Coordinates of N, CA and C in Angstrom, one line a residue:
X1 N -32.0 -7.8 -10.7 CA -32.5 -9.2 -10.7 C -32.9 -9.5 -9.3
X2 N -34.0 -10.2 -9.2 CA -34.6 -10.5 -7.9 C -33.8 -11.7 -7.2
X3 N -33.9 -11.8 -5.9 CA -33.3 -12.9 -5.2 C -33.8 -14.2 -5.7
X4 N -35.1 -14.3 -6.1 CA -35.7 -15.5 -6.5 C -35.1 -15.9 -7.9
X5 N -34.8 -15.0 -8.8 CA -34.2 -15.3 -10.1 C -32.8 -15.8 -9.9
X6 N -32.1 -15.2 -8.9 CA -30.7 -15.6 -8.7 C -30.6 -16.9 -8.0
X7 N -31.5 -17.1 -7.0 CA -31.5 -18.3 -6.2 C -32.9 -18.9 -6.2
X8 N -33.1 -19.9 -7.0 CA -34.4 -20.5 -7.1 C -34.9 -21.0 -5.8
X9 N -36.2 -20.8 -5.5 CA -36.7 -21.2 -4.2 C -36.6 -22.8 -4.0
X10 N -36.5 -23.2 -2.8 CA -36.5 -24.6 -2.5 C -37.9 -25.1 -2.4
X11 N -38.1 -26.3 -2.0 CA -39.4 -26.9 -1.9 C -40.3 -26.1 -0.9
X12 N -39.6 -25.6 0.2 CA -40.3 -24.8 1.2 C -40.6 -23.4 0.8
X13 N -40.0 -22.9 -0.3 CA -40.2 -21.5 -0.7 C -39.1 -20.6 -0.2
X14 N -38.2 -21.1 0.6 CA -37.1 -20.2 1.1 C -36.0 -20.2 0.0
X15 N -35.2 -19.1 0.0 CA -34.1 -19.1 -0.9 C -32.8 -19.2 -0.1
X16 N -31.8 -19.8 -0.7 CA -30.5 -20.0 0.0 C -29.6 -18.9 -0.5
X17 N -29.1 -18.0 0.3 CA -28.2 -16.9 -0.1 C -27.1 -16.8 0.9
X18 N -25.9 -16.4 0.4 CA -24.8 -16.1 1.2 C -24.9 -14.6 1.6
X19 N -24.2 -14.2 2.6 CA -24.3 -12.8 3.1 C -23.6 -11.9 2.2
X20 N -24.2 -10.8 1.9 CA -23.6 -9.7 1.2 C -22.7 -8.9 2.2
X21 N -21.5 -8.6 1.7 CA -20.6 -7.8 2.6 C -20.6 -6.4 2.2
X22 N -20.9 -5.5 3.1 CA -20.8 -4.0 2.8 C -20.1 -3.4 3.9
X23 N -19.2 -2.4 3.5 CA -18.4 -1.7 4.5 C -18.4 -0.2 4.1
X24 N -18.9 0.6 5.0 CA -19.0 2.0 4.8 C -17.7 2.6 5.4
X25 N -16.9 3.3 4.5 CA -15.7 3.9 4.9 C -15.6 5.3 4.5
X26 N -14.6 6.1 5.0 CA -14.3 7.4 4.6 C -13.1 7.4 3.7
X27 N -13.2 8.1 2.6 CA -12.0 8.2 1.7 C -11.8 9.7 1.4
X28 N -10.7 9.9 0.7 CA -10.3 11.3 0.4 C -10.1 11.4 -1.1
X29 N -10.7 12.5 -1.7 CA -10.5 12.8 -3.1 C -9.2 13.6 -3.2
X30 N -8.3 13.1 -4.0 CA -7.0 13.8 -4.1 C -7.1 14.7 -5.4
X31 N -6.8 16.0 -5.1 CA -6.8 17.0 -6.2 C -5.5 17.8 -6.1
X32 N -5.4 18.8 -6.9 CA -4.3 19.8 -6.8 C -4.4 20.7 -5.6
X33 N -5.6 20.8 -5.1 CA -5.9 21.6 -3.9 C -5.2 21.0 -2.7
X34 N -4.5 21.8 -1.9 CA -3.9 21.3 -0.7 C -4.8 20.7 0.4
X35 N -6.1 21.1 0.3 CA -7.1 20.6 1.2 C -7.8 19.5 0.5
X36 N -7.9 18.3 1.2 CA -8.6 17.2 0.6 C -10.1 17.2 1.0
X37 N -10.9 16.5 0.2 CA -12.3 16.4 0.5 C -12.6 15.0 0.9
X38 N -13.1 14.8 2.1 CA -13.5 13.5 2.6 C -14.9 13.2 2.1
X39 N -15.0 11.9 1.7 CA -16.3 11.4 1.1 C -16.6 10.1 1.8
X40 N -17.9 9.8 1.9 CA -18.4 8.4 2.3 C -18.3 7.5 1.1
X41 N -17.8 6.3 1.3 CA -17.7 5.4 0.2 C -18.3 4.0 0.7
X42 N -19.0 3.3 -0.2 CA -19.5 2.0 0.2 C -18.6 0.9 -0.6
X43 N -18.0 0.0 0.2 CA -17.3 -1.1 -0.4 C -18.3 -2.3 -0.3
X44 N -18.5 -3.0 -1.4 CA -19.5 -4.1 -1.5 C -18.9 -5.4 -2.1
X45 N -19.2 -6.5 -1.5 CA -18.8 -7.8 -2.1 C -20.1 -8.7 -2.0
X46 N -20.4 -9.4 -3.1 CA -21.5 -10.3 -3.2 C -20.9 -11.7 -3.4
X47 N -21.0 -12.6 -2.5 CA -20.5 -14.0 -2.7 C -21.0 -14.7 -4.0
X48 N -22.1 -14.2 -4.6 CA -22.5 -14.8 -5.8 C -21.6 -14.3 -7.0
X49 N -20.8 -13.3 -6.8 CA -19.8 -12.8 -7.7 C -18.4 -12.8 -7.0
X50 N -17.9 -14.0 -6.7 CA -16.7 -14.1 -5.9 C -15.4 -13.5 -6.4
X51 N -15.4 -13.1 -7.6 CA -14.1 -12.5 -8.2 C -14.2 -11.0 -8.3
X52 N -15.3 -10.4 -7.9 CA -15.5 -9.0 -8.0 C -15.7 -8.2 -6.7
X53 N -15.3 -7.0 -6.7 CA -15.7 -6.1 -5.6 C -16.3 -4.8 -6.3
X54 N -17.1 -4.1 -5.5 CA -17.7 -2.9 -6.0 C -17.4 -1.8 -5.0
X55 N -17.1 -0.6 -5.6 CA -16.9 0.6 -4.8 C -18.0 1.6 -5.3
X56 N -18.8 2.0 -4.4 CA -19.9 2.9 -4.7 C -19.7 4.3 -4.1
X57 N -19.7 5.3 -5.0 CA -19.5 6.7 -4.6 C -20.8 7.4 -4.5
X58 N -21.0 8.4 -3.7 CA -22.3 9.1 -3.5 C -22.7 9.8 -4.7
X59 N -23.9 10.0 -4.9 CA -24.5 10.7 -6.0 C -24.0 12.1 -6.2
X60 N -23.7 12.8 -5.2 CA -23.2 14.2 -5.3 C -21.8 14.3 -6.0
X61 N -21.1 13.2 -6.2 CA -19.9 13.2 -6.9 C -20.1 13.0 -8.4
X62 N -21.2 12.6 -8.8 CA -21.5 12.2 -10.2 C -22.2 13.4 -11.0
X63 N -21.7 13.6 -12.2 CA -22.4 14.7 -13.0 C -23.9 14.3 -13.2
X64 N -24.2 13.0 -13.2 CA -25.6 12.6 -13.5 C -26.5 12.7 -12.2
X65 N -25.8 12.9 -11.0 CA -26.6 12.9 -9.8 C -27.0 11.6 -9.3
X66 N -26.4 10.5 -9.7 CA -26.7 9.2 -9.3 C -25.5 8.5 -8.7
X67 N -25.7 7.5 -7.8 CA -24.6 6.8 -7.3 C -23.7 6.3 -8.4
X68 N -22.4 6.3 -8.2 CA -21.4 5.9 -9.2 C -20.8 4.6 -8.7
X69 N -21.0 3.5 -9.4 CA -20.5 2.2 -8.9 C -19.4 1.7 -9.9
X70 N -18.3 1.3 -9.3 CA -17.2 0.7 -10.1 C -17.1 -0.7 -9.7
X71 N -17.0 -1.6 -10.6 CA -16.8 -3.1 -10.4 C -15.5 -3.5 -11.0
X72 N -14.7 -4.2 -10.2 CA -13.3 -4.6 -10.6 C -12.9 -5.8 -9.9
X73 N -11.9 -6.5 -10.3 CA -11.5 -7.7 -9.7 C -11.0 -7.6 -8.2
X74 N -11.5 -8.5 -7.4 CA -11.1 -8.6 -6.0 C -9.6 -8.7 -5.9
X75 N -9.0 -9.5 -6.8 CA -7.5 -9.8 -6.8 C -6.8 -8.5 -7.0
X76 N -7.3 -7.5 -7.8 CA -6.6 -6.3 -8.1 C -6.5 -5.5 -6.8
X77 N -7.6 -5.4 -6.0 CA -7.6 -4.7 -4.7 C -6.6 -5.4 -3.8
X78 N -6.6 -6.7 -3.7 CA -5.7 -7.4 -2.8 C -4.2 -7.1 -3.2
X79 N -3.9 -7.2 -4.5 CA -2.5 -7.1 -5.0 C -2.1 -5.6 -4.8
X80 N -3.0 -4.7 -5.0 CA -2.7 -3.2 -5.0 C -2.3 -2.8 -3.6
X81 N -2.6 -3.5 -2.6 CA -2.2 -3.1 -1.2 C -0.8 -3.5 -1.0
X82 N -0.2 -4.4 -1.8 CA 1.2 -4.8 -1.7 C 2.1 -4.1 -2.6
X83 N 1.6 -3.8 -3.8 CA 2.5 -3.2 -4.9 C 1.5 -2.6 -5.9
X84 N 2.0 -1.7 -6.7 CA 1.2 -1.1 -7.8 C 0.6 -2.1 -8.7
X85 N -0.7 -2.1 -8.9 CA -1.4 -3.1 -9.7 C -2.5 -2.4 -10.6
X86 N -2.7 -3.0 -11.7 CA -3.8 -2.5 -12.6 C -3.2 -1.8 -13.8
X87 N -3.8 -2.0 -15.0 CA -3.3 -1.2 -16.2 C -4.5 -0.7 -16.9
X88 N -5.7 -1.0 -16.5 CA -6.9 -0.5 -17.2 C -7.6 0.6 -16.5
X89 N -8.9 0.5 -16.3 CA -9.7 1.6 -15.8 C -9.5 1.8 -14.3
X90 N -9.0 0.8 -13.6 CA -8.8 0.9 -12.2 C -7.4 0.5 -11.8
X91 N -6.7 1.3 -11.1 CA -5.4 1.0 -10.6 C -5.3 1.3 -9.1
X92 N -4.5 0.4 -8.5 CA -4.4 0.5 -7.0 C -2.9 0.4 -6.6
X93 N -2.5 1.2 -5.6 CA -1.2 1.1 -5.1 C -1.1 1.5 -3.7
X94 N -0.1 1.0 -3.0 CA 0.1 1.4 -1.6 C 0.7 2.8 -1.6
X95 N 0.4 3.6 -0.6 CA 1.0 4.9 -0.4 C 1.5 5.0 1.0
X96 N 2.7 4.6 1.2 CA 3.3 4.5 2.6 C 2.7 3.2 3.3
X97 N 2.8 3.2 4.6 CA 2.4 2.0 5.3 C 0.9 2.0 5.7
X98 N 0.2 3.1 5.7 CA -1.2 3.2 6.2 C -2.2 3.7 5.2
X99 N -1.8 4.0 4.0 CA -2.7 4.5 3.0 C -2.6 3.7 1.7
X100 N -3.7 3.7 0.9 CA -3.7 3.1 -0.5 C -4.4 4.1 -1.4
X101 N -4.0 4.1 -2.6 CA -4.6 4.9 -3.6 C -5.3 4.0 -4.6
X102 N -6.6 4.4 -5.0 CA -7.3 3.8 -6.0 C -7.6 4.8 -7.0
X103 N -7.2 4.6 -8.3 CA -7.3 5.5 -9.4 C -8.3 5.0 -10.4
X104 N -9.3 5.8 -10.7 CA -10.4 5.4 -11.6 C -10.3 6.2 -12.9
X105 N -10.2 5.5 -14.0 CA -10.1 6.2 -15.3 C -11.5 6.0 -16.1
X106 N -12.0 7.1 -16.6 CA -13.2 7.0 -17.4 C -13.1 8.0 -18.6
X107 N -14.0 8.0 -19.5 CA -13.9 9.0 -20.6 C -14.0 10.5 -20.1
X108 N -14.7 10.6 -18.9 CA -14.8 12.0 -18.3 C -13.6 12.5 -17.6
X109 N -12.7 11.6 -17.3 CA -11.5 12.0 -16.6 C -11.0 10.9 -15.6
X110 N -10.1 11.4 -14.7 CA -9.5 10.5 -13.7 C -9.9 10.9 -12.3
X111 N -10.2 10.0 -11.5 CA -10.5 10.3 -10.1 C -9.4 9.5 -9.2
X112 N -8.8 10.2 -8.3 CA -7.8 9.6 -7.5 C -8.3 9.7 -6.0
X113 N -8.5 8.5 -5.5 CA -9.1 8.4 -4.1 C -8.1 7.7 -3.2
X114 N -8.0 8.3 -2.0 CA -7.1 7.7 -1.0 C -7.9 7.1 0.1
X115 N -7.5 5.8 0.5 CA -8.2 5.0 1.5 C -7.2 4.7 2.6
X116 N -7.7 4.5 3.8 CA -6.9 4.0 4.9 C -6.8 2.5 4.6
X117 N -5.5 2.0 4.6 CA -5.3 0.6 4.3 C -6.0 -0.3 5.3
X118 N -6.1 0.1 6.6 CA -6.8 -0.7 7.6 C -8.3 -1.0 7.2
X119 N -9.0 0.0 6.6 CA -10.4 -0.2 6.2 C -10.4 -1.2 5.1
X120 N -9.5 -1.1 4.1 CA -9.5 -2.0 3.0 C -9.2 -3.4 3.4
X121 N -8.2 -3.6 4.3 CA -7.9 -4.9 4.8 C -9.0 -5.5 5.5
X122 N -9.7 -4.7 6.4 CA -10.8 -5.2 7.1 C -11.9 -5.7 6.1
X123 N -12.2 -4.9 5.1 CA -13.2 -5.3 4.1 C -12.8 -6.6 3.4
X124 N -11.5 -6.7 3.0 CA -11.0 -8.0 2.4 C -11.1 -9.2 3.3
X125 N -10.8 -9.0 4.6 CA -11.0 -10.1 5.5 C -12.4 -10.6 5.5
X126 N -13.3 -9.6 5.6 CA -14.8 -10.0 5.6 C -15.2 -10.7 4.3
X127 N -14.6 -10.2 3.2 CA -15.0 -10.9 1.9 C -14.5 -12.3 1.9
X128 N -13.3 -12.6 2.4 CA -12.8 -13.9 2.4 C -13.6 -14.8 3.3
X129 N -14.1 -14.3 4.4 CA -15.0 -15.0 5.3 C -16.3 -15.4 4.6
X130 N -16.9 -14.4 4.0 CA -18.1 -14.6 3.3 C -18.0 -15.6 2.1
X131 N -16.9 -15.5 1.4 CA -16.7 -16.4 0.3 C -16.4 -17.8 0.7
X132 N -15.8 -18.0 1.9 CA -15.5 -19.3 2.5 C -16.8 -19.9 3.1
X133 N -17.7 -19.1 3.6 CA -18.9 -19.6 4.3 C -19.8 -20.2 3.3
X134 N -20.3 -21.4 3.5 CA -21.3 -21.9 2.6 C -22.6 -21.1 2.7
X135 N -23.4 -21.2 1.6 CA -24.7 -20.5 1.6 C -25.5 -21.1 2.7
X136 N -26.4 -20.3 3.3 CA -27.3 -20.8 4.3 C -28.1 -22.0 3.8
X137 N -28.1 -23.1 4.4 CA -28.9 -24.2 3.9 C -30.4 -23.9 4.0
X138 N -31.1 -24.4 3.0 CA -32.5 -24.2 2.9 C -33.2 -25.2 3.9
X139 N -34.2 -24.8 4.5 CA -34.9 -25.7 5.4 C -35.5 -26.9 4.6
X140 N -35.4 -28.0 5.3 CA -36.0 -29.2 4.6 C -37.4 -29.3 4.9
X141 N -38.2 -29.5 3.8 CA -39.7 -29.5 4.0 C -40.0 -30.9 4.5
X142 N -41.0 -30.9 5.5 CA -41.4 -32.2 6.0 C -42.2 -32.9 5.0
X143 N -42.0 -34.3 4.9 CA -42.8 -35.0 3.9 C -44.3 -35.0 4.2
X144 N -45.0 -35.0 3.2 CA -46.5 -34.9 3.3 C -47.0 -36.3 3.9
X145 N -47.9 -36.2 4.8 CA -48.4 -37.4 5.5 C -49.3 -38.2 4.5
X146 N -49.1 -39.5 4.5 CA -49.9 -40.3 3.5 C -50.9 -41.1 4.4
X147 N -52.0 -41.5 3.8 CA -53.0 -42.3 4.5 C -53.1 -43.6 3.8

């Protein structure tokens, strides 16, 4: 959907949008292999969807060869850093003091991904700031001169 469809233009033609929050982090795929595989992951929050977060995995991890994006409640990620949370497709729990596990369930199987808690907390702080910040005000159009 275009920005114009989501945020109708003002009289001046500008659109009012809040800032998208994106955080590039390194995560680890957990398997039976004693060596883990580090992967780049994108964490994304859109203030237009204040209750959701997105985790985007690179295309080379997907059987289809496309980016794999998971959308789930922001509250689940927040709660999962404190105690095990989630009963559906996404589950989150702390793993010691500095790590967190996010487990993704799909018909194709289960992926277990380990994150540094610091990176997730930093992302959550940025989402709270973005959610609290008002959308950028649209410029006020000057009234047309009359004769």
